[in-house]
PDB file of C-alpha atoms and ligand atoms in Angstrom:
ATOM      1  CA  UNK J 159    -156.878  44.588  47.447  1.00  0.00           C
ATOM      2  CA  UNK J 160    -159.868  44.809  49.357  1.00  0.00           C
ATOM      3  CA  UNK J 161    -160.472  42.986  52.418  1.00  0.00           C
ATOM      4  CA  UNK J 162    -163.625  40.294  52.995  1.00  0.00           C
ATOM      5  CA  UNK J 163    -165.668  40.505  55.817  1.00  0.00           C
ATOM      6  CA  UNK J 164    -165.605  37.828  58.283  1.00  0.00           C
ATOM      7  CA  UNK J 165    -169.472  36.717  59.350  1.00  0.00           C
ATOM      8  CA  UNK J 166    -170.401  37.924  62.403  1.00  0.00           C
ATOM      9  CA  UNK J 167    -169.430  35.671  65.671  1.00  0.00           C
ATOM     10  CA  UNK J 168    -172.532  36.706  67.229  1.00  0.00           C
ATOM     11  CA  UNK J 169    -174.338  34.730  64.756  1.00  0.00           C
ATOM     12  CA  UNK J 170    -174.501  30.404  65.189  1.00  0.00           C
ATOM     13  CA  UNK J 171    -171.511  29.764  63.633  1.00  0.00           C
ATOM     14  CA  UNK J 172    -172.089  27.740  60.432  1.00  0.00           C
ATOM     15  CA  UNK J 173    -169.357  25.312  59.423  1.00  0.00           C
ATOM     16  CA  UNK J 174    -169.468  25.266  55.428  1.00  0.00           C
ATOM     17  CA  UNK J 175    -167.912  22.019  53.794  1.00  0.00           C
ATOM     18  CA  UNK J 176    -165.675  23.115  50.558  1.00  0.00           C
ATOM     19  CA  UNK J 177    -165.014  20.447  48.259  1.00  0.00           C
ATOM     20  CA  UNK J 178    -161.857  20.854  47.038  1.00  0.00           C
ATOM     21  CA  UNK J 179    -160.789  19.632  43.429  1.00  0.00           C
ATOM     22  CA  UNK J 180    -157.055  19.318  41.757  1.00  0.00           C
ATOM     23  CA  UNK J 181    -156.847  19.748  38.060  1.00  0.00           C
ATOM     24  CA  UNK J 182    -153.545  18.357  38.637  1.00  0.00           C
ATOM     25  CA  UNK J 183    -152.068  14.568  38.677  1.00  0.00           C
ATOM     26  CA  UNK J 184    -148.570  15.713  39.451  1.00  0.00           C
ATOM     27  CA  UNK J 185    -147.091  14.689  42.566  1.00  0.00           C
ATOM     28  CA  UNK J 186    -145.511  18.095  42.814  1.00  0.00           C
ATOM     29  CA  UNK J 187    -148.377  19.854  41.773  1.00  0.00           C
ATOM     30  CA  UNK J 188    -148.549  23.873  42.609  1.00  0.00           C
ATOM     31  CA  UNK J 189    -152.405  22.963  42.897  1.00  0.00           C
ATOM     32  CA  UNK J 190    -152.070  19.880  45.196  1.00  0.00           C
ATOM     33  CA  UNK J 191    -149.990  22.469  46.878  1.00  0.00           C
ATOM     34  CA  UNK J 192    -152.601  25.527  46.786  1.00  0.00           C
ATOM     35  CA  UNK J 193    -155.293  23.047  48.301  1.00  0.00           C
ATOM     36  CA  UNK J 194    -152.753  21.783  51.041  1.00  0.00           C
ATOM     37  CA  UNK J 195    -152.474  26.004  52.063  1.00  0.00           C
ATOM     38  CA  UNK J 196    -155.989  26.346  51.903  1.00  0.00           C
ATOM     39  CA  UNK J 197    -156.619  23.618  54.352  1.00  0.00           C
ATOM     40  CA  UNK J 198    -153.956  24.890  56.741  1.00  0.00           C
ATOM     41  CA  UNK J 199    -155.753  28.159  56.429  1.00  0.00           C
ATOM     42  CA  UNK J 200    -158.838  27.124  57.372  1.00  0.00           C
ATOM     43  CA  UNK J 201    -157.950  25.169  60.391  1.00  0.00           C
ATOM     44  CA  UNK J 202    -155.729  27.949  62.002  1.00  0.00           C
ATOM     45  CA  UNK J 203    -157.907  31.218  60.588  1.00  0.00           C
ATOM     46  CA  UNK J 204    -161.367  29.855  59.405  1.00  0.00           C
ATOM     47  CA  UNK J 205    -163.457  27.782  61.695  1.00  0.00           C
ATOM     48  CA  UNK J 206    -166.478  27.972  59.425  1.00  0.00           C
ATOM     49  CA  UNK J 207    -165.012  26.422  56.864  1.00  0.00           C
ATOM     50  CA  UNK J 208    -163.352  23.028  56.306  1.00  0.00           C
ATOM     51  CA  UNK J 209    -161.619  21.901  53.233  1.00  0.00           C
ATOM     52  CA  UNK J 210    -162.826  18.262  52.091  1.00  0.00           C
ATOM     53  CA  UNK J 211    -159.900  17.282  49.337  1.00  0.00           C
ATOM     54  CA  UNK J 212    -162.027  15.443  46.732  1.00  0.00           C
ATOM     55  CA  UNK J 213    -159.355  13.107  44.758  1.00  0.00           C
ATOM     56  CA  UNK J 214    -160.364  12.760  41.009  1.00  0.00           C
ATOM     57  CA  UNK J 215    -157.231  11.150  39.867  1.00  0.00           C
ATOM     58  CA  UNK J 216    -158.695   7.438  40.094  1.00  0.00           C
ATOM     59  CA  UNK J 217    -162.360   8.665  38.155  1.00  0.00           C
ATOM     60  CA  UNK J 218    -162.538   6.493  34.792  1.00  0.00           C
ATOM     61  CA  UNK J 219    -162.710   8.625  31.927  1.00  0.00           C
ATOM     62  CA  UNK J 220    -166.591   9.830  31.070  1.00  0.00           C
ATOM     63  CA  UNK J 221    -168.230   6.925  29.203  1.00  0.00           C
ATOM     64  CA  UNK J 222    -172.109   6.807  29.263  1.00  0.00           C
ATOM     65  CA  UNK J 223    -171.651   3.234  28.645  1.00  0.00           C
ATOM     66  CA  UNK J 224    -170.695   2.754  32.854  1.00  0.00           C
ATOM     67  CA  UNK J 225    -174.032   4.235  33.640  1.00  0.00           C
ATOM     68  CA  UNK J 226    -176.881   1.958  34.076  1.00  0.00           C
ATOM     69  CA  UNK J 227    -179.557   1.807  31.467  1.00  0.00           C
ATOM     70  CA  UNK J 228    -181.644   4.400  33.248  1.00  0.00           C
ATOM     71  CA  UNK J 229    -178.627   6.858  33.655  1.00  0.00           C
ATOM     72  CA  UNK J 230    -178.793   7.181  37.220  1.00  0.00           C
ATOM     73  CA  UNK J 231    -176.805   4.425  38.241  1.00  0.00           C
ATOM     74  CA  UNK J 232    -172.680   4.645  37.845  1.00  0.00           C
ATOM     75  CA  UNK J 233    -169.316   2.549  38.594  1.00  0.00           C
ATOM     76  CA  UNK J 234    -168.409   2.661  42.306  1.00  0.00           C
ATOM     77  CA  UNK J 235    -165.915   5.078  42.563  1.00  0.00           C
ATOM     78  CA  UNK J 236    -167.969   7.736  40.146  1.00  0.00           C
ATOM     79  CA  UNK J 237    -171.033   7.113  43.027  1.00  0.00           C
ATOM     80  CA  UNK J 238    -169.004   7.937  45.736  1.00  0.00           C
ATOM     81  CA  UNK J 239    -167.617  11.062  44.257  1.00  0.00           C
ATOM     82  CA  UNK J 240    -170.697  12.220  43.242  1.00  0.00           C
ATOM     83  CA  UNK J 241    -171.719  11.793  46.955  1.00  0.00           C
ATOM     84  CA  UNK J 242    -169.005  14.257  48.342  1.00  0.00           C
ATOM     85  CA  UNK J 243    -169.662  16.457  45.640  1.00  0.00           C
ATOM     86  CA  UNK J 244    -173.727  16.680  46.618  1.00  0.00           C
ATOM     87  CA  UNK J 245    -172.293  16.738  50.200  1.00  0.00           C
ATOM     88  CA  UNK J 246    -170.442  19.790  49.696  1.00  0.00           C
ATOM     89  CA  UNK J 247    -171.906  23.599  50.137  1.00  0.00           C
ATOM     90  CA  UNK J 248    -169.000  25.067  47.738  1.00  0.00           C
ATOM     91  CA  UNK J 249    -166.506  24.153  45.868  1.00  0.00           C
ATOM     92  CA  UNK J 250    -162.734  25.013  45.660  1.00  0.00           C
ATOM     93  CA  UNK J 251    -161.125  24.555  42.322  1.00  0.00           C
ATOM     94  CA  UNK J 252    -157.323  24.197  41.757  1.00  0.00           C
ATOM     95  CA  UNK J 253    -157.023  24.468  38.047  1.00  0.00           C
ATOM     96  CA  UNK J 254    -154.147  24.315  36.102  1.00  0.00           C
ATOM     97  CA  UNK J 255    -154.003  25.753  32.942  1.00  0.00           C
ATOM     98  CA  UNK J 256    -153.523  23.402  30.023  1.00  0.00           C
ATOM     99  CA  UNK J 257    -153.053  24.280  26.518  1.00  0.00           C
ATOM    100  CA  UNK J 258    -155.554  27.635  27.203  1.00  0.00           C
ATOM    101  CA  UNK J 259    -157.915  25.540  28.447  1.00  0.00           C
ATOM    102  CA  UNK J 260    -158.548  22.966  32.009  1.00  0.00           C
ATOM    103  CA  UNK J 261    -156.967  20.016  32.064  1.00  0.00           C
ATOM    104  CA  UNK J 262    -158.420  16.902  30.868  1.00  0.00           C
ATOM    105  CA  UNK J 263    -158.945  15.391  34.675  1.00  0.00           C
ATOM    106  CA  UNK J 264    -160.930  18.079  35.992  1.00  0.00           C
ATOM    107  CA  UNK J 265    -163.400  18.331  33.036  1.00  0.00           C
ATOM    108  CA  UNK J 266    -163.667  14.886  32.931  1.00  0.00           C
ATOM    109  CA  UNK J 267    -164.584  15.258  36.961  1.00  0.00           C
ATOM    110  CA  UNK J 268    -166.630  17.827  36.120  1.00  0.00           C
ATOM    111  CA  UNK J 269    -169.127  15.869  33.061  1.00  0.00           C
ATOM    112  CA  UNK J 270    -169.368  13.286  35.790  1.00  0.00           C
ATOM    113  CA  UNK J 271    -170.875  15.212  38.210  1.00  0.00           C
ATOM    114  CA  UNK J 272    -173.089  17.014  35.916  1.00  0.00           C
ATOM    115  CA  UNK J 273    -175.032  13.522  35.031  1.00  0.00           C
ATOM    116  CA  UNK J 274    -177.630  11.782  35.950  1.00  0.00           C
ATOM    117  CA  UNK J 275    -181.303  13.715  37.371  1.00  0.00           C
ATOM    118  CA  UNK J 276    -179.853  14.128  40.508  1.00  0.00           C
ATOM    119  CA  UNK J 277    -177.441  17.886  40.608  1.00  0.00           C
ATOM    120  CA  UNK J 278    -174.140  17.538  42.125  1.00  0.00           C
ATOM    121  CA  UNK J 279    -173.210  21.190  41.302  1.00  0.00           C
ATOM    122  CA  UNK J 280    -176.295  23.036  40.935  1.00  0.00           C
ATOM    123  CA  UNK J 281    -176.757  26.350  42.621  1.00  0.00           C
ATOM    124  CA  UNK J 282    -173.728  26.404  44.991  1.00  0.00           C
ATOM    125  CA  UNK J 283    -170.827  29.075  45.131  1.00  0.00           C
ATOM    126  CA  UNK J 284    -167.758  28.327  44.205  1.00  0.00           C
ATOM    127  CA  UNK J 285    -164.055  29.666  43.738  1.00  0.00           C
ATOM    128  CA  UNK J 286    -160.694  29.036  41.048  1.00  0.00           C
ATOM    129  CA  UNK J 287    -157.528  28.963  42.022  1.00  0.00           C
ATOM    130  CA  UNK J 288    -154.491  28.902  39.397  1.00  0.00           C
ATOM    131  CA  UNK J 289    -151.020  28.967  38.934  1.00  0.00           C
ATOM    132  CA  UNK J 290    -149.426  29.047  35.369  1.00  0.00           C
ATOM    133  CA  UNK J 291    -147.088  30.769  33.288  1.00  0.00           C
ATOM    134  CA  UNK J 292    -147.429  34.551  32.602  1.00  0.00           C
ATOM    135  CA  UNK J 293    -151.364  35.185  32.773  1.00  0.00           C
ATOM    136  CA  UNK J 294    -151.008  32.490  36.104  1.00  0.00           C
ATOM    137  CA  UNK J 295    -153.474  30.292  34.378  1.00  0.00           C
ATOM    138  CA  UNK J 296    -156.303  32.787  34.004  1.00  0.00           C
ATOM    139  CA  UNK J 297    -157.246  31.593  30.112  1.00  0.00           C
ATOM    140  CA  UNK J 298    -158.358  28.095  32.506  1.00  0.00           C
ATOM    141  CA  UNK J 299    -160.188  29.961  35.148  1.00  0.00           C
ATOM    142  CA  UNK J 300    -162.379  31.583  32.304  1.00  0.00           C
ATOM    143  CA  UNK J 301    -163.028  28.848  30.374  1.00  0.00           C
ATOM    144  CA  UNK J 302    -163.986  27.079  33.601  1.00  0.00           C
ATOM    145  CA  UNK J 303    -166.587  29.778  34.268  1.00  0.00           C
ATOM    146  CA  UNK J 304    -168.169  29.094  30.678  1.00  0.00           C
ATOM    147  CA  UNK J 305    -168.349  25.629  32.011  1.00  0.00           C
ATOM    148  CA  UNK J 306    -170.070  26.269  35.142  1.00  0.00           C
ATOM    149  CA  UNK J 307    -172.910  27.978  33.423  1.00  0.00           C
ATOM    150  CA  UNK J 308    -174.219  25.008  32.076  1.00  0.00           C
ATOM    151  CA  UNK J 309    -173.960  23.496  35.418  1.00  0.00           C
ATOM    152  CA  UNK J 310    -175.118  25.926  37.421  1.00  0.00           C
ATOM    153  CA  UNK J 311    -172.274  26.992  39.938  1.00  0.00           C
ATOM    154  CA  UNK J 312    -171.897  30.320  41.366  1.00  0.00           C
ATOM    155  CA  UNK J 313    -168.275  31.654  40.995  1.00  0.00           C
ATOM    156  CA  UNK J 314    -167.209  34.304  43.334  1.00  0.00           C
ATOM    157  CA  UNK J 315    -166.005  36.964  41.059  1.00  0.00           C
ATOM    158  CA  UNK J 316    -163.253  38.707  43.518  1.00  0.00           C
ATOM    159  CA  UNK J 317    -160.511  38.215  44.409  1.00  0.00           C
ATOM    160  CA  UNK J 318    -158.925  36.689  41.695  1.00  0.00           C
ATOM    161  CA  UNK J 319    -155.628  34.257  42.718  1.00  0.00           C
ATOM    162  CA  UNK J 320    -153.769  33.555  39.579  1.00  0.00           C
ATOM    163  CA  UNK J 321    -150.239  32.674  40.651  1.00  0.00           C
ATOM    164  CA  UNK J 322    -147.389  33.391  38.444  1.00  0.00           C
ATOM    165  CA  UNK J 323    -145.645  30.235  39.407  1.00  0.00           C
ATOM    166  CA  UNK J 324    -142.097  30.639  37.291  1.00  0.00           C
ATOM    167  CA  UNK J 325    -141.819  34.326  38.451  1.00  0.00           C
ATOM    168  CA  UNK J 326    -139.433  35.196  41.247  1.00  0.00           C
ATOM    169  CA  UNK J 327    -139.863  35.039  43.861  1.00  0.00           C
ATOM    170  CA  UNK J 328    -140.416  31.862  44.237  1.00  0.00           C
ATOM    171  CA  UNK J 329    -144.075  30.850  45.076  1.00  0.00           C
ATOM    172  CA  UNK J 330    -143.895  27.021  45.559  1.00  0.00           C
ATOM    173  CA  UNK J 331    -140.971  24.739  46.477  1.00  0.00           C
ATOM    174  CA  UNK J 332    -139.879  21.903  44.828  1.00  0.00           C
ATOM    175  CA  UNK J 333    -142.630  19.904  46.425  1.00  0.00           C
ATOM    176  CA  UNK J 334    -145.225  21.954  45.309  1.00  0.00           C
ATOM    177  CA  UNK J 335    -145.698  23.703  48.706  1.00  0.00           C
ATOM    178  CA  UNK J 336    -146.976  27.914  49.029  1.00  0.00           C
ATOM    179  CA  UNK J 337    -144.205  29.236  50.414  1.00  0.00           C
ATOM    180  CA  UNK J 338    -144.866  32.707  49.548  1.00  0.00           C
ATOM    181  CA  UNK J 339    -146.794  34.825  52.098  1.00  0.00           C
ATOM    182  CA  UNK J 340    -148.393  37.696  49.691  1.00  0.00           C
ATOM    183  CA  UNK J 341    -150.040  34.531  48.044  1.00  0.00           C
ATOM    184  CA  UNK J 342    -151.168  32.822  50.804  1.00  0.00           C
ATOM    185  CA  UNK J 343    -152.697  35.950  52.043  1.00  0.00           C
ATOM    186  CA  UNK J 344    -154.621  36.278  48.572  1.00  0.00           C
ATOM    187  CA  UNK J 345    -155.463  33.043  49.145  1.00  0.00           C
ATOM    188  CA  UNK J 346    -156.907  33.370  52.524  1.00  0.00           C
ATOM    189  CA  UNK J 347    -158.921  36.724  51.098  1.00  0.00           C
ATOM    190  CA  UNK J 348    -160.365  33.953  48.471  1.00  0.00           C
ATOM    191  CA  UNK J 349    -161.530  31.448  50.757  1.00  0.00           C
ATOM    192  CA  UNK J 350    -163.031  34.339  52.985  1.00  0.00           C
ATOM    193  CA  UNK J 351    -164.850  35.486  50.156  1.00  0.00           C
ATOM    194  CA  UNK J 352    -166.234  32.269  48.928  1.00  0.00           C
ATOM    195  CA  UNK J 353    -167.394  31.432  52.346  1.00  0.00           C
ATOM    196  CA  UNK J 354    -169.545  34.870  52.612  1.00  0.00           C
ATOM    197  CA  UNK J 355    -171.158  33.786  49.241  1.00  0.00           C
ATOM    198  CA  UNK J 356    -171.971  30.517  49.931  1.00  0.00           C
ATOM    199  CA  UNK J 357    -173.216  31.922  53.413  1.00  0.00           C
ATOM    200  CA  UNK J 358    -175.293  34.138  51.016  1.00  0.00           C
ATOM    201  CA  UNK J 359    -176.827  31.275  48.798  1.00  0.00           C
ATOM    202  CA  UNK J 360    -177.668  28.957  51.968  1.00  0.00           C
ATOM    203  CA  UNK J 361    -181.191  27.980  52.137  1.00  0.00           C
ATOM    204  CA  UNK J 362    -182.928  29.466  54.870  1.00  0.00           C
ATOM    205  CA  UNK J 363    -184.099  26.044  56.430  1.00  0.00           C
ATOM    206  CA  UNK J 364    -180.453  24.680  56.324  1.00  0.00           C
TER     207      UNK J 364
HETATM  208  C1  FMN A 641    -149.887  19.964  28.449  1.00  0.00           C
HETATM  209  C2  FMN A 641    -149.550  21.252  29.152  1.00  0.00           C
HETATM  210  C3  FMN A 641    -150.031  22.443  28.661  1.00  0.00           C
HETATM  211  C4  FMN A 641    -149.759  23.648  29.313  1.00  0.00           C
HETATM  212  N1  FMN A 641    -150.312  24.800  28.846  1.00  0.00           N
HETATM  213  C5  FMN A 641    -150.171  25.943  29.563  1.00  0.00           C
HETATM  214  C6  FMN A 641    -150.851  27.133  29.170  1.00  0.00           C
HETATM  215  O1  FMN A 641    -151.570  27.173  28.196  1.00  0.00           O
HETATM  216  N2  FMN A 641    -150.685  28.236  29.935  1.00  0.00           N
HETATM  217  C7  FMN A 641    -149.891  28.240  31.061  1.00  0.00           C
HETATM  218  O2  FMN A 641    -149.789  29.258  31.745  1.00  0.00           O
HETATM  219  N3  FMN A 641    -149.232  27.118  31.459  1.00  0.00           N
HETATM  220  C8  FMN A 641    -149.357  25.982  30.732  1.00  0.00           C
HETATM  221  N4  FMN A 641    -148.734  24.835  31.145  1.00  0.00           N
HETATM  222  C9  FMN A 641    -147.897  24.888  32.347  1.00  0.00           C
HETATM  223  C10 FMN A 641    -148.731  24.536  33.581  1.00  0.00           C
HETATM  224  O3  FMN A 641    -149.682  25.529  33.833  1.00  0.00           O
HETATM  225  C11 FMN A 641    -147.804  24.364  34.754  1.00  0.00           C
HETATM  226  O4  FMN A 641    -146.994  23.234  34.479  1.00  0.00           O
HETATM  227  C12 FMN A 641    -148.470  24.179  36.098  1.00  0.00           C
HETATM  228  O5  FMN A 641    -147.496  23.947  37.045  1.00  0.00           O
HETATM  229  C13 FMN A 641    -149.336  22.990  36.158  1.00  0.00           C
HETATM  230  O6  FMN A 641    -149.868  22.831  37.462  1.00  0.00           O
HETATM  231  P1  FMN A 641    -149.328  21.751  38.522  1.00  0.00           P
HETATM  232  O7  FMN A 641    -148.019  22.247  39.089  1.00  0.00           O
HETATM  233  O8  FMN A 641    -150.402  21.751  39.577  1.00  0.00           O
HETATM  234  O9  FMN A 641    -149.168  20.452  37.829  1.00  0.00           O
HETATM  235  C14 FMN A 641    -148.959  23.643  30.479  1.00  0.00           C
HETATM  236  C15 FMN A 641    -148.440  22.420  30.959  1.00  0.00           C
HETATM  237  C16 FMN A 641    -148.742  21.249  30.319  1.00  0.00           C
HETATM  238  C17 FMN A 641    -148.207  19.936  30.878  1.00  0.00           C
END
């Protein structure tokens, strides 16, 4: 596996904000628990970037009938998600793999952000994280790529982290925690790469 390049400390040191999202409702979820490494990571190895967890268990499900008539206006808690997720310079997504496919909560997350005139994806970097059964939920990281054409996002490409999560050894506990160090170092190789990207697609003036 090849290593990413840290930026350069001689340069200002640019903190990016990574939304993070959980495909997962599960209290025990592997993804809650992917996240919970990632933000450990970054506050003991990455000081440019900080993990923002962006909870989308509470988001009603998509109706265009909550918008206002113009279609920029939406229920309370869809605004203020949509706010984090414009906030954000990448995104981190912790996607379970569901039937082949994402799960229900993070497309539904997704369709919200991707109404209204305003872009809450568009033309940011972003990165997939999975755990499954024995292709460690890849089938969901591609079909989340299809998605983010249409919206716009920028996935890194490499590395990949699909986590065979019933293999031994074990890779979570029963709490849903990374306890397995090969994987948190993949992990920490992803969230190095997605910061040089995003680094990459930062407009000049920022
Ligand atoms: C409805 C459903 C469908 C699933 N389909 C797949 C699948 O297609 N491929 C796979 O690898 N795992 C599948 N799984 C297993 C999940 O990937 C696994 O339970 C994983 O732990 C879910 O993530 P979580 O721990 O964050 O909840 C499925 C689980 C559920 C509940």
């Amino acid at each position: 596996m090849e290593a990413v390049a840290v930026p350069s400390a001689a340069t200002k040191p640019t903190v990016l904000r990574v939304a993070a999202f959980c495909g997962s409702l599960r209290k025990d979820s592997w993804h809650r628990g992917l996240i919970r490494a990632a933000e450990e990571l970054c506050e003991e190895s990455i000081p440019g970037l900080q993990i923002d967890h962006v909870d989308i268990s509470g988001l009603p499900p998509l109706n265009t009938d909550l918008e206002t008539d113009d279609g920029e206006g939406f229920p309370p808690d869809v605004e203020a998600f949509r706010d984090r997720v414009r906030a954000a310079d990448c995104f981190l997504f912790a996607s379970p793999e569901y039937n082949y496919s994402i799960t229900g909560t993070l497309k539904n997350a997704l369709d919200w952000g991707s109404r209204g005139k305003k872009p809450c994806w568009a033309d940011r970097a972003a990165a997939i994280v999975c755990a499954g059964g024995t292709f460690g939920g890849a089938r969901a990281s591609l079909h989340l790529r299809q998605v983010g054409v249409f919206l716009d996002l920028h996935f890194i490409n490499k590395p990949e982290l699909h986590v065979r999560g019933y293999e031994d050894p074990p890779k979570f506990d029963a709490h849903g925690n990374l306890i397995h160090a090969e994987t948190r170092e993949r992990l920490m190789q992803v969230l190095l790469s997605l910061q040089a990207f995003a680094l990459r697609l930062q407009p000049k003036d920022k």
